[in-house]
mmCIF file with all atom_site columns, C-alpha atoms in Angstrom:
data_model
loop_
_atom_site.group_PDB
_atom_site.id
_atom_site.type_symbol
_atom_site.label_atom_id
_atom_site.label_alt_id
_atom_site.label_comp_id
_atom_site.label_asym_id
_atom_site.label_entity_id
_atom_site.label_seq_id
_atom_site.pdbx_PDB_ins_code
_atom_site.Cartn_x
_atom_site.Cartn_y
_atom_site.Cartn_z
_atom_site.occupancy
_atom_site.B_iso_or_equiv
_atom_site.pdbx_formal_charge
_atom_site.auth_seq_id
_atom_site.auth_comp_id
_atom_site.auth_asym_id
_atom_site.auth_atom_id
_atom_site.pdbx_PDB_model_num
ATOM 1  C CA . UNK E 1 1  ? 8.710  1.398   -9.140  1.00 77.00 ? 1  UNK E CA 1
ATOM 2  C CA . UNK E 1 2  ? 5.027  0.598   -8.960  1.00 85.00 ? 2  UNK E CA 1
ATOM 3  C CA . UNK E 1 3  ? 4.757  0.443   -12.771 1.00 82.00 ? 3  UNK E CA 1
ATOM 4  C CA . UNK E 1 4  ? 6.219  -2.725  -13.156 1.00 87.00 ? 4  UNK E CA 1
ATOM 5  C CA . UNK E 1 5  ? 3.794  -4.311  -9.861  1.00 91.00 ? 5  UNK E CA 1
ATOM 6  C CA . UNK E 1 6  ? 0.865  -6.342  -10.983 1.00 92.00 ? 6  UNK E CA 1
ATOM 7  C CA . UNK E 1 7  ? -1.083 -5.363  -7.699  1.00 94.00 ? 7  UNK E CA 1
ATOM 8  C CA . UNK E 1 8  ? -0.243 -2.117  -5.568  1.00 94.00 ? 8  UNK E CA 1
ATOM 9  C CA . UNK E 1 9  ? -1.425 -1.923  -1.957  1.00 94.00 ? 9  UNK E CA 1
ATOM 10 C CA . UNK E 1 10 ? -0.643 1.595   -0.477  1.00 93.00 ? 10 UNK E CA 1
ATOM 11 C CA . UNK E 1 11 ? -0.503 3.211   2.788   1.00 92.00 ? 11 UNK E CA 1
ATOM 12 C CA . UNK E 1 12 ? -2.337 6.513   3.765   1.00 89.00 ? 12 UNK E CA 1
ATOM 13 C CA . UNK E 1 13 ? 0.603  9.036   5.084   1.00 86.00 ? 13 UNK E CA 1
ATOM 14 C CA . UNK E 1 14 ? 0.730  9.442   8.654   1.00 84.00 ? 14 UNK E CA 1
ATOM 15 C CA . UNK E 1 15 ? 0.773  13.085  10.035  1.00 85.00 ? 15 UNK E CA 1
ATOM 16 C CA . UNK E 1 16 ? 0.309  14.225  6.479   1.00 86.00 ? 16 UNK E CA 1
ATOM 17 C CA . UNK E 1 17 ? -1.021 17.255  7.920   1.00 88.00 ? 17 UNK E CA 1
ATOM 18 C CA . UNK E 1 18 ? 2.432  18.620  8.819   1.00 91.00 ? 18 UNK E CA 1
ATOM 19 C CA . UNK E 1 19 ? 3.030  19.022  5.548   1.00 91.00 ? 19 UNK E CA 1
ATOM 20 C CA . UNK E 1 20 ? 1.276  22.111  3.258   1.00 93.00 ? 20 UNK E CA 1
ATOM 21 C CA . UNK E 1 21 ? -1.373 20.453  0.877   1.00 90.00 ? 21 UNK E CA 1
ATOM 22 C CA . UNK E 1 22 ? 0.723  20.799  -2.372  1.00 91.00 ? 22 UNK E CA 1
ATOM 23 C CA . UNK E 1 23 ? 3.514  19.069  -0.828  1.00 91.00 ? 23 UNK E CA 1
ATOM 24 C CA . UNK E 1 24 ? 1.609  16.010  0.730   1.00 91.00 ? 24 UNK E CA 1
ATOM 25 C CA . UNK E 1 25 ? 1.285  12.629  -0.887  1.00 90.00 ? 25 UNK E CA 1
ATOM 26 C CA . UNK E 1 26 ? -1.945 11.520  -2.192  1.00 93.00 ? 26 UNK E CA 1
ATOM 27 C CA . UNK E 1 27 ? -1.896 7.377   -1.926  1.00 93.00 ? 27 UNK E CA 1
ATOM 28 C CA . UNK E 1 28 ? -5.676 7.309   -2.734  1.00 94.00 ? 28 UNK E CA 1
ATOM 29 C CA . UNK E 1 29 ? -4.935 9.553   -6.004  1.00 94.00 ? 29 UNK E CA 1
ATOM 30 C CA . UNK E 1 30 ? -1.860 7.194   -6.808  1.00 93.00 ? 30 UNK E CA 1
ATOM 31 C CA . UNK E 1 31 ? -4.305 4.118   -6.079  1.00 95.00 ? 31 UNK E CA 1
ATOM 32 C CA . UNK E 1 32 ? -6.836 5.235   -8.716  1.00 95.00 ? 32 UNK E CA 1
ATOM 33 C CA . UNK E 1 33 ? -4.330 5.879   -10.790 1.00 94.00 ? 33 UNK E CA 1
ATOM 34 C CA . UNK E 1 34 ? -2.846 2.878   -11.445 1.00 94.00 ? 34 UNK E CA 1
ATOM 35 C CA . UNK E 1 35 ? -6.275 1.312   -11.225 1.00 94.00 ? 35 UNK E CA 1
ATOM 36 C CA . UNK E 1 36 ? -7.455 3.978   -14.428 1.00 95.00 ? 36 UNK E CA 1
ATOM 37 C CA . UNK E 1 37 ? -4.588 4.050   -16.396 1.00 93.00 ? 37 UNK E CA 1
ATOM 38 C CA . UNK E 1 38 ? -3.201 0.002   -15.927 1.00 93.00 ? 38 UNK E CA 1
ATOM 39 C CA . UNK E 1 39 ? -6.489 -1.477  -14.729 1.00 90.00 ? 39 UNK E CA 1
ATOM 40 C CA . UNK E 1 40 ? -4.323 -3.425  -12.110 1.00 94.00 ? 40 UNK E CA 1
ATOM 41 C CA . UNK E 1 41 ? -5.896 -3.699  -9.207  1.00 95.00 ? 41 UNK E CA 1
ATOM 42 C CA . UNK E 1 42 ? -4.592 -1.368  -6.455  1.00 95.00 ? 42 UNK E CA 1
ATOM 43 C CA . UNK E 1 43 ? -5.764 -0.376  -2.887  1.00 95.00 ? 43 UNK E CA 1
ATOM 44 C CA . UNK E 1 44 ? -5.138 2.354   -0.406  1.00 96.00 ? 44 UNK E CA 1
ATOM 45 C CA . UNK E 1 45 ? -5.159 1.220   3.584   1.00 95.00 ? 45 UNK E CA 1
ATOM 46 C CA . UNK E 1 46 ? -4.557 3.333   6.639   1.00 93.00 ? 46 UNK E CA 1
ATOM 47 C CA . UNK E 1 47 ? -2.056 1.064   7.817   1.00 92.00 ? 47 UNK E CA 1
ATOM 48 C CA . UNK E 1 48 ? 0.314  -2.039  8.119   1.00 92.00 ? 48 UNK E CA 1
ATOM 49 C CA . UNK E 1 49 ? -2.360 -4.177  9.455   1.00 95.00 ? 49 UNK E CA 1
ATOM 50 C CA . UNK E 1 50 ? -5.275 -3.076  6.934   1.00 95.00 ? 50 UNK E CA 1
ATOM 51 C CA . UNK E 1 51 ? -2.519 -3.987  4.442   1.00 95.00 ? 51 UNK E CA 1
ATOM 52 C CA . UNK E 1 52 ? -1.883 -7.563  5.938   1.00 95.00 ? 52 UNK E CA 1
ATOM 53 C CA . UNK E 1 53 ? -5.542 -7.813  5.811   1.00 95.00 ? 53 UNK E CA 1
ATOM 54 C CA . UNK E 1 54 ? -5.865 -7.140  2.571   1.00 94.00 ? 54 UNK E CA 1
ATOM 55 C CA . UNK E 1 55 ? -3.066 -9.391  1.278   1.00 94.00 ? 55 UNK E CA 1
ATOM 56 C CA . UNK E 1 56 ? -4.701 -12.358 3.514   1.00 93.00 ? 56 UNK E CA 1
ATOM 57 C CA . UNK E 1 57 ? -7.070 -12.129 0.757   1.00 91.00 ? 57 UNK E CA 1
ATOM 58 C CA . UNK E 1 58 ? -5.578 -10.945 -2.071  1.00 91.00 ? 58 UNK E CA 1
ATOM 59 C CA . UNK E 1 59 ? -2.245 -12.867 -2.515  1.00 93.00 ? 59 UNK E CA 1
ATOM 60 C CA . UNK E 1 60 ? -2.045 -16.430 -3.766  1.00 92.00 ? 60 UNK E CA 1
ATOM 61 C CA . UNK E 1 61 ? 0.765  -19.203 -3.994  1.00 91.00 ? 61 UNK E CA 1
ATOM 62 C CA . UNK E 1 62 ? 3.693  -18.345 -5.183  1.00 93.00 ? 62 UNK E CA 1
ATOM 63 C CA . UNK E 1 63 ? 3.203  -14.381 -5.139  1.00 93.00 ? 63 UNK E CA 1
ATOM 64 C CA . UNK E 1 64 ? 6.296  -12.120 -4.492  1.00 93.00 ? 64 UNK E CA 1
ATOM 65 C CA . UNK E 1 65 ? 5.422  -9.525  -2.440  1.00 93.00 ? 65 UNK E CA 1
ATOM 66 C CA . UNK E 1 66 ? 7.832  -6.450  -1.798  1.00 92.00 ? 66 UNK E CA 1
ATOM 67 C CA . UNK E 1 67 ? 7.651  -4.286  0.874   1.00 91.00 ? 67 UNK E CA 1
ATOM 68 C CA . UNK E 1 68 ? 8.749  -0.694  0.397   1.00 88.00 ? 68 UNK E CA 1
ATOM 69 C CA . UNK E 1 69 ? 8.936  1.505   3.327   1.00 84.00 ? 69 UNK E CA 1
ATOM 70 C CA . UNK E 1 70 ? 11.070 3.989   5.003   1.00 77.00 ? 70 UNK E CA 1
ATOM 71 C CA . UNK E 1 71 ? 11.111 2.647   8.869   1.00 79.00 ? 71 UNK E CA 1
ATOM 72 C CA . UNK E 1 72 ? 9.727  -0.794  10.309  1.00 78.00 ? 72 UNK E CA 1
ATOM 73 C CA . UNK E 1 73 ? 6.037  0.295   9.451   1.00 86.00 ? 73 UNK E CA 1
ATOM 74 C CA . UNK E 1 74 ? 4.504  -0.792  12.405  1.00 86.00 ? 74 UNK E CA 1
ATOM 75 C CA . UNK E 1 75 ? 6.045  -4.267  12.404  1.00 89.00 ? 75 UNK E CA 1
ATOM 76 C CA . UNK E 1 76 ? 4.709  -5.269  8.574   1.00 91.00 ? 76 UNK E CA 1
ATOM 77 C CA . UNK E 1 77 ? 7.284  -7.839  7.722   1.00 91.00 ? 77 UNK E CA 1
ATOM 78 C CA . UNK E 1 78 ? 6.926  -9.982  10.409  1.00 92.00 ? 78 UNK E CA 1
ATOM 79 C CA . UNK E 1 79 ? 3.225  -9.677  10.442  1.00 94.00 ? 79 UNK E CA 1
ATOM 80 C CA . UNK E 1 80 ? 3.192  -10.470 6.418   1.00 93.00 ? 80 UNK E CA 1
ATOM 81 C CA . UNK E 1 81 ? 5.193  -13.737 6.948   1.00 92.00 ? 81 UNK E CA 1
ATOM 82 C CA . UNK E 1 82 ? 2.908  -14.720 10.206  1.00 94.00 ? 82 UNK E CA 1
ATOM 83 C CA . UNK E 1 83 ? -0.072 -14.103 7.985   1.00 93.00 ? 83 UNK E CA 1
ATOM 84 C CA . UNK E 1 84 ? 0.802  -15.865 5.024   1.00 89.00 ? 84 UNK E CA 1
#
């Protein structure tokens, strides 16, 4: 899914640590990923307002952004369209 993105802005896991190391996600390792192998600038934040920040300053006119989350993430959506 991130593949076809031209920008990826990723959220650290919360309560990772429940999970054994080899099972956890890695969103900085996926972040420098993309950035290495596509040279598309991507980011890792600790949360749903680091990530507003961050698209404050990164997104211009007529950018589609798409949210992809498993809950509400801390209120993102209407925080995104207050923002921008």
């Amino acid at each position: 899914a991130l593949s076809q993105a031209d920008a990826v802005c990723i959220s650290r896991v919360k309560k990772a640590e429940r999970l054994p190391p080899e099972e956890r996600l890695d969103p900085e390792l996926i972040a420098e990923t993309i950035r290495t192998n596509t040279a598309k600038p991507a980011f890792c934040e600790d949360d749903a307002d680091a990530i507003v920040e961050r698209l404050k300053i990164e997104a211009r006119d007529d950018d589609v952004i798409v949210v992809l989350c498993n809950s509400g993430f801390g209120g993102i959506h209407d925080k995104l369209l207050a923002a921008l």
